[in-house]
PDB file of C-alpha atoms in Angstrom:
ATOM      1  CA  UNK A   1      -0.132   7.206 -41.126  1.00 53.00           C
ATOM      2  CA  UNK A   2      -2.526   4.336 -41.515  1.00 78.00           C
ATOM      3  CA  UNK A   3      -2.729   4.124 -37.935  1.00 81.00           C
ATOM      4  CA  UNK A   4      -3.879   7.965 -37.215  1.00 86.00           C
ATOM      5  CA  UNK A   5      -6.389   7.629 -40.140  1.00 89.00           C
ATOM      6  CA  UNK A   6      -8.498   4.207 -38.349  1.00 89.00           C
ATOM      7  CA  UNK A   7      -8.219   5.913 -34.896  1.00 85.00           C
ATOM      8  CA  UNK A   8      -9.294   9.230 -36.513  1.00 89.00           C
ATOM      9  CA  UNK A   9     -12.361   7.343 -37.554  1.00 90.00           C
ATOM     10  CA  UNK A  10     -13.290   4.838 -34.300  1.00 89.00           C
ATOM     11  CA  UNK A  11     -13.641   8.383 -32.545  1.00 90.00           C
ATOM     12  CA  UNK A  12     -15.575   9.918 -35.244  1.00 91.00           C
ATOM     13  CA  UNK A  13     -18.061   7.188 -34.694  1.00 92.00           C
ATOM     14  CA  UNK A  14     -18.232   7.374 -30.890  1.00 90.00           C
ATOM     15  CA  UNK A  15     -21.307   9.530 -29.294  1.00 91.00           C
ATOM     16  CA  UNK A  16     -19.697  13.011 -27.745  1.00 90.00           C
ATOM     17  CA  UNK A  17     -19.979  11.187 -23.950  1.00 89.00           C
ATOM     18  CA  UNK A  18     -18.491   7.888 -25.025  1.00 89.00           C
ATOM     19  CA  UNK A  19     -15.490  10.300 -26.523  1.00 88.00           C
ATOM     20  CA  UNK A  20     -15.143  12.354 -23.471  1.00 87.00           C
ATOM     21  CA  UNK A  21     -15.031   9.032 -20.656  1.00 87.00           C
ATOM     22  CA  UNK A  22     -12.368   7.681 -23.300  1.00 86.00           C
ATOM     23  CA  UNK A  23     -10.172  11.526 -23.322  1.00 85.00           C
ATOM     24  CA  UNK A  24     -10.625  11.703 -19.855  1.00 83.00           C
ATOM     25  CA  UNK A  25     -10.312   8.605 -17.887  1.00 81.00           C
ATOM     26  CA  UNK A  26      -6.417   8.023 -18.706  1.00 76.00           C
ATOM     27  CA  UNK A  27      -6.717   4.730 -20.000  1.00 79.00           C
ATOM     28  CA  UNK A  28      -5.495   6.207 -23.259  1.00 84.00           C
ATOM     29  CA  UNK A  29      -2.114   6.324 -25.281  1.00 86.00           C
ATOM     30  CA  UNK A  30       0.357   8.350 -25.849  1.00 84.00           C
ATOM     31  CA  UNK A  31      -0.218   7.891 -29.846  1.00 87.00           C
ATOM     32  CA  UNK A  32      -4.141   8.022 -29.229  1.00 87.00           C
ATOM     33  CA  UNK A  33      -4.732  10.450 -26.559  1.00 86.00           C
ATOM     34  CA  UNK A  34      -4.044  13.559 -29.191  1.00 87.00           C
ATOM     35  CA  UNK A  35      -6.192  12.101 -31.843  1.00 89.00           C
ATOM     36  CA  UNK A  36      -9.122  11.965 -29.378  1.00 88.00           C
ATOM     37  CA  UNK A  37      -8.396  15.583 -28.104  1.00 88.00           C
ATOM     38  CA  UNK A  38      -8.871  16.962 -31.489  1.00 89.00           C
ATOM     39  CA  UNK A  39     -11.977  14.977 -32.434  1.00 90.00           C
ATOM     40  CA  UNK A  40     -13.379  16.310 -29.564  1.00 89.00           C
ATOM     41  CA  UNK A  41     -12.270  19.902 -30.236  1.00 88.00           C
ATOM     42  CA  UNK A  42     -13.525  19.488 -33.363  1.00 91.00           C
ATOM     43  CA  UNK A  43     -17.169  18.777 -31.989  1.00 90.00           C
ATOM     44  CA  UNK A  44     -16.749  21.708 -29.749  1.00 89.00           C
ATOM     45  CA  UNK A  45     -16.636  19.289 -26.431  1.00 87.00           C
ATOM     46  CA  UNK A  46     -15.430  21.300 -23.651  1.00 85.00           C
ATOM     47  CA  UNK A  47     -12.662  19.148 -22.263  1.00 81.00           C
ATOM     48  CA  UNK A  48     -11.579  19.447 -18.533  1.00 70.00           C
ATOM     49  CA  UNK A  49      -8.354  20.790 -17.750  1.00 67.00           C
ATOM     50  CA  UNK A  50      -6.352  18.615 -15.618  1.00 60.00           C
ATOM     51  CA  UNK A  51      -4.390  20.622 -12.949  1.00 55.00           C
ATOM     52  CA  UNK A  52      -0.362  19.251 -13.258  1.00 56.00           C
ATOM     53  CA  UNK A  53       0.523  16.654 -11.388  1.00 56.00           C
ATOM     54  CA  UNK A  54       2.423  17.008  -8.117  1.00 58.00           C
ATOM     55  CA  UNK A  55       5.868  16.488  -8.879  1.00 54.00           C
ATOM     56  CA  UNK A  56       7.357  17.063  -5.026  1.00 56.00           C
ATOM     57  CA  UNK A  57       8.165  13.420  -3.365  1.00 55.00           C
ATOM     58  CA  UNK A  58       6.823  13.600   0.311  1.00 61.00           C
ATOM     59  CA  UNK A  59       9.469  13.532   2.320  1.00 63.00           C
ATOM     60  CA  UNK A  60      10.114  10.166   4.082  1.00 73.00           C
ATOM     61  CA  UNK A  61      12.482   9.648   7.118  1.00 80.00           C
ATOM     62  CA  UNK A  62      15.403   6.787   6.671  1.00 86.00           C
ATOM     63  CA  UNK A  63      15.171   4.416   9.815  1.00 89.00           C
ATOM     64  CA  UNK A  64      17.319   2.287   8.760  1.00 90.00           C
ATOM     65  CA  UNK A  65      17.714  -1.043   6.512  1.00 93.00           C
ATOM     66  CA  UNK A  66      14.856  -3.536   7.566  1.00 95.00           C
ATOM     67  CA  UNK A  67      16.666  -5.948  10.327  1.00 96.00           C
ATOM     68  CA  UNK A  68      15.033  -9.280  11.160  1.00 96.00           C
ATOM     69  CA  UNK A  69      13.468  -9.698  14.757  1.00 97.00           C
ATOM     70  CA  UNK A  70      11.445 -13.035  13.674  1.00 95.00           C
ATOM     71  CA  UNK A  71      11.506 -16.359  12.050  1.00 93.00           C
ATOM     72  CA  UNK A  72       8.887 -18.783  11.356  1.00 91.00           C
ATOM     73  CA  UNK A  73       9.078 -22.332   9.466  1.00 90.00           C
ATOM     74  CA  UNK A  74       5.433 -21.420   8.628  1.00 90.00           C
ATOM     75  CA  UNK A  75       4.263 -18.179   6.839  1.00 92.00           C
ATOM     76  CA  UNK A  76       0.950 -17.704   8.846  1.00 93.00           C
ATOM     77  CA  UNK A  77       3.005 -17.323  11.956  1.00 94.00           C
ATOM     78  CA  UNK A  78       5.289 -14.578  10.227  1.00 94.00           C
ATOM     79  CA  UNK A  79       1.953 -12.797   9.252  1.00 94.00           C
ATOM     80  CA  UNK A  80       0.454 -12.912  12.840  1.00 94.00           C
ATOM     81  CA  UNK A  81       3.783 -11.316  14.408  1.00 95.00           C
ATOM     82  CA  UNK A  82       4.167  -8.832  11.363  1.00 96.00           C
ATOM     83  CA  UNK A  83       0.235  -7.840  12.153  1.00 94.00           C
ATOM     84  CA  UNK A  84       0.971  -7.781  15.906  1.00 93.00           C
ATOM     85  CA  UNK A  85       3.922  -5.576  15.390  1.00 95.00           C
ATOM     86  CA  UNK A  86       1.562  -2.857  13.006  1.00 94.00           C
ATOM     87  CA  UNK A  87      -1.497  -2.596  15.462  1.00 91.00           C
ATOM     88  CA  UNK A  88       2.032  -1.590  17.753  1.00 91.00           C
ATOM     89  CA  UNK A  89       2.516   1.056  15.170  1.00 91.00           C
ATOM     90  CA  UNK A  90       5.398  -0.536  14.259  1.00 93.00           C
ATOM     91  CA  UNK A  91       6.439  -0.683  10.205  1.00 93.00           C
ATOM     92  CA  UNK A  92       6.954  -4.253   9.919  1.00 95.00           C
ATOM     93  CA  UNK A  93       7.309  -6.563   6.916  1.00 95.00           C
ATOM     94  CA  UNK A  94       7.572 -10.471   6.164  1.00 95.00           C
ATOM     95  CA  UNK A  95      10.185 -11.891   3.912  1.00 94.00           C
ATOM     96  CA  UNK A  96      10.447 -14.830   2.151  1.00 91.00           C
ATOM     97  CA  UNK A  97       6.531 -15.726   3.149  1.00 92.00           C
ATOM     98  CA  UNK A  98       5.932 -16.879  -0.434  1.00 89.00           C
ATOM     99  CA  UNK A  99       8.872 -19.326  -0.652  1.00 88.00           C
ATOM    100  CA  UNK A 100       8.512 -20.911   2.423  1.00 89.00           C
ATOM    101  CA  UNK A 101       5.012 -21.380   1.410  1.00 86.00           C
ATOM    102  CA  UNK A 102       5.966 -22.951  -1.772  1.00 87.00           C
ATOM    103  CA  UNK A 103       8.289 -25.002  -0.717  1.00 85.00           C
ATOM    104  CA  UNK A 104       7.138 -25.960   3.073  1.00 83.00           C
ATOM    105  CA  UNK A 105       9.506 -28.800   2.885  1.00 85.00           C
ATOM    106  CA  UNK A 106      12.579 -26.840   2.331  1.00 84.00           C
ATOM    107  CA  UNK A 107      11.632 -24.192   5.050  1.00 85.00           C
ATOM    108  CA  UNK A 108      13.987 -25.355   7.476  1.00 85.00           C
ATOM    109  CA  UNK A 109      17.094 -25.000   5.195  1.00 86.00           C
ATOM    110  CA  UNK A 110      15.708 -21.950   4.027  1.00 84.00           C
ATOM    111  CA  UNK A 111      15.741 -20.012   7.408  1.00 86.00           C
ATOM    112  CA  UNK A 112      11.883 -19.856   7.076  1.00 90.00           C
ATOM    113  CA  UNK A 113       9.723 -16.435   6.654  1.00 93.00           C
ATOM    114  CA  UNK A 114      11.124 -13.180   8.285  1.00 95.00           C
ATOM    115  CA  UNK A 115       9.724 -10.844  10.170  1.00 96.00           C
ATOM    116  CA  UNK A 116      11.378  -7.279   9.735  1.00 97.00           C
ATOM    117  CA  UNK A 117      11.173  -3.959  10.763  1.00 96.00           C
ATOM    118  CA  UNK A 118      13.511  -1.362  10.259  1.00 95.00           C
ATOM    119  CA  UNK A 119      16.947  -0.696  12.641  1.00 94.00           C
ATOM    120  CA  UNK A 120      15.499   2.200  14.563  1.00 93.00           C
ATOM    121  CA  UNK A 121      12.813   0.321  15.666  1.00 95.00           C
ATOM    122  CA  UNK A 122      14.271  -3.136  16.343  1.00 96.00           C
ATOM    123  CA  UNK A 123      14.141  -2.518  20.224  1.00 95.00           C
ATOM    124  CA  UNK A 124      10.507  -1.917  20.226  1.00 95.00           C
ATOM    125  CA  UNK A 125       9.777  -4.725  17.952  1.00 96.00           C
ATOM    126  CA  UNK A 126      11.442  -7.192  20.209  1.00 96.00           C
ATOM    127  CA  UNK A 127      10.057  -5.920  23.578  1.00 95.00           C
ATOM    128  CA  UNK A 128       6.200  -6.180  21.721  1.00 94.00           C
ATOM    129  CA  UNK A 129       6.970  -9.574  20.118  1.00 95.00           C
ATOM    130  CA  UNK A 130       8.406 -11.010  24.124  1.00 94.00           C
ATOM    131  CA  UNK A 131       4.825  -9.113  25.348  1.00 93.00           C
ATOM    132  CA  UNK A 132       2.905 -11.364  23.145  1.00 93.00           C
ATOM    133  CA  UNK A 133       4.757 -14.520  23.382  1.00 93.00           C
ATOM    134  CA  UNK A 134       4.208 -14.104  27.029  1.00 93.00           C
ATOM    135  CA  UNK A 135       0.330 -13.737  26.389  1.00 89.00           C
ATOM    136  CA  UNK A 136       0.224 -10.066  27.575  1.00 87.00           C
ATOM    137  CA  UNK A 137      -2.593  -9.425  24.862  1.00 83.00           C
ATOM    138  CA  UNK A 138      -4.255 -12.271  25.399  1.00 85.00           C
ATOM    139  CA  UNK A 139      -8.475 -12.110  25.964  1.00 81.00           C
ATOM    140  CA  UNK A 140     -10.007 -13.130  29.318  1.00 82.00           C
ATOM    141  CA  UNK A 141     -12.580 -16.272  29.475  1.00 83.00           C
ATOM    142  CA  UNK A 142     -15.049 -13.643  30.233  1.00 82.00           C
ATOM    143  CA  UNK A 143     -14.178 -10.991  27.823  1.00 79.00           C
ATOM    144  CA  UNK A 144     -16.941  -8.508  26.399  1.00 79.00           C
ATOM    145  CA  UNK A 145     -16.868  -7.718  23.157  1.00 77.00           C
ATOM    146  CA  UNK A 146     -19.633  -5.181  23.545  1.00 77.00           C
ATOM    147  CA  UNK A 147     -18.163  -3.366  26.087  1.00 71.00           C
ATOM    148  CA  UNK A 148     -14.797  -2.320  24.537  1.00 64.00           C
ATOM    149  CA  UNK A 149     -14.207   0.588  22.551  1.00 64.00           C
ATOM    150  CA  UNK A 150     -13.922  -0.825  19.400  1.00 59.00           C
ATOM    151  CA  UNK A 151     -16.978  -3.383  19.742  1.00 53.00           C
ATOM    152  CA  UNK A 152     -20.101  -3.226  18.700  1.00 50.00           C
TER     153      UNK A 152
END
């Protein structure tokens, strides 16, 4: 009971705002957070009610376990195709970025970093991964920033 009696007094000695950020910004815990509620009942501090959390999980369709469509012995090339593959609108991941990375030498043996998207979209991945290895997004010599929709 030690405890409740030193955090009963740090909050007596905080000024009504400083006790009200602390109550209210979550950083709190679980042993704390009451004693703080009742010093500020105490001081007649109006506390805000919080409205319950939202317990319903959004409901997320299942396309499948993520299937590899790329390989790289160097991770910046596995971020470029996974970046390609989300301006797509694809849901693509790398795997394995970090320990090729690490240990460059080993890549080889290693398989490299992964690209990966998941099975009902492997089709699409590979057909917009052949579109830019054949330089299908590729920028003209005389290409104006200015003039396309997202330029300035």
């Amino acid at each position: 009971m030690d405890d409740t009696r030193e955090l009963q007094a740090v909050f007596a000695r905080l000024a009504d705002e400083e006790l009200l950020r602390r109550v209210t910004a979550g950083g709190l815990t679980d042993f704390a957070l009451p004693i703080a509620r009742a010093e500020a009942h105490a001081r007649g501090l109006p506390l805000p009610v919080r409205p319950p959390p939202d317990m319903a999980v959004p409901d997320e369709v299942y396309h499948g376990d993520f299937q590899t469509v790329a390989s790289h012995l160097t991770p910046t090339e596995a971020h470029v195709l996974r970046e390609c593959l989300r301006a797509g609108g694809l849901p693509a991941i790398t795997a394995d970025v970090n320990l090729t990375q690490t240990h460059s030498l080993l890549a080889p043996a290693m398989g490299g970093a992964y690209v990966r998207v998941p099975a009902a979209f492997v089709g699409e991945a590979t057909a917009l991964l052949a579109a830019f290895r054949e330089g299908s997004f590729q920028l003209d010599d005389d290409f104006d920033e200015s003039a396309s929709p997202a330029g300035g």
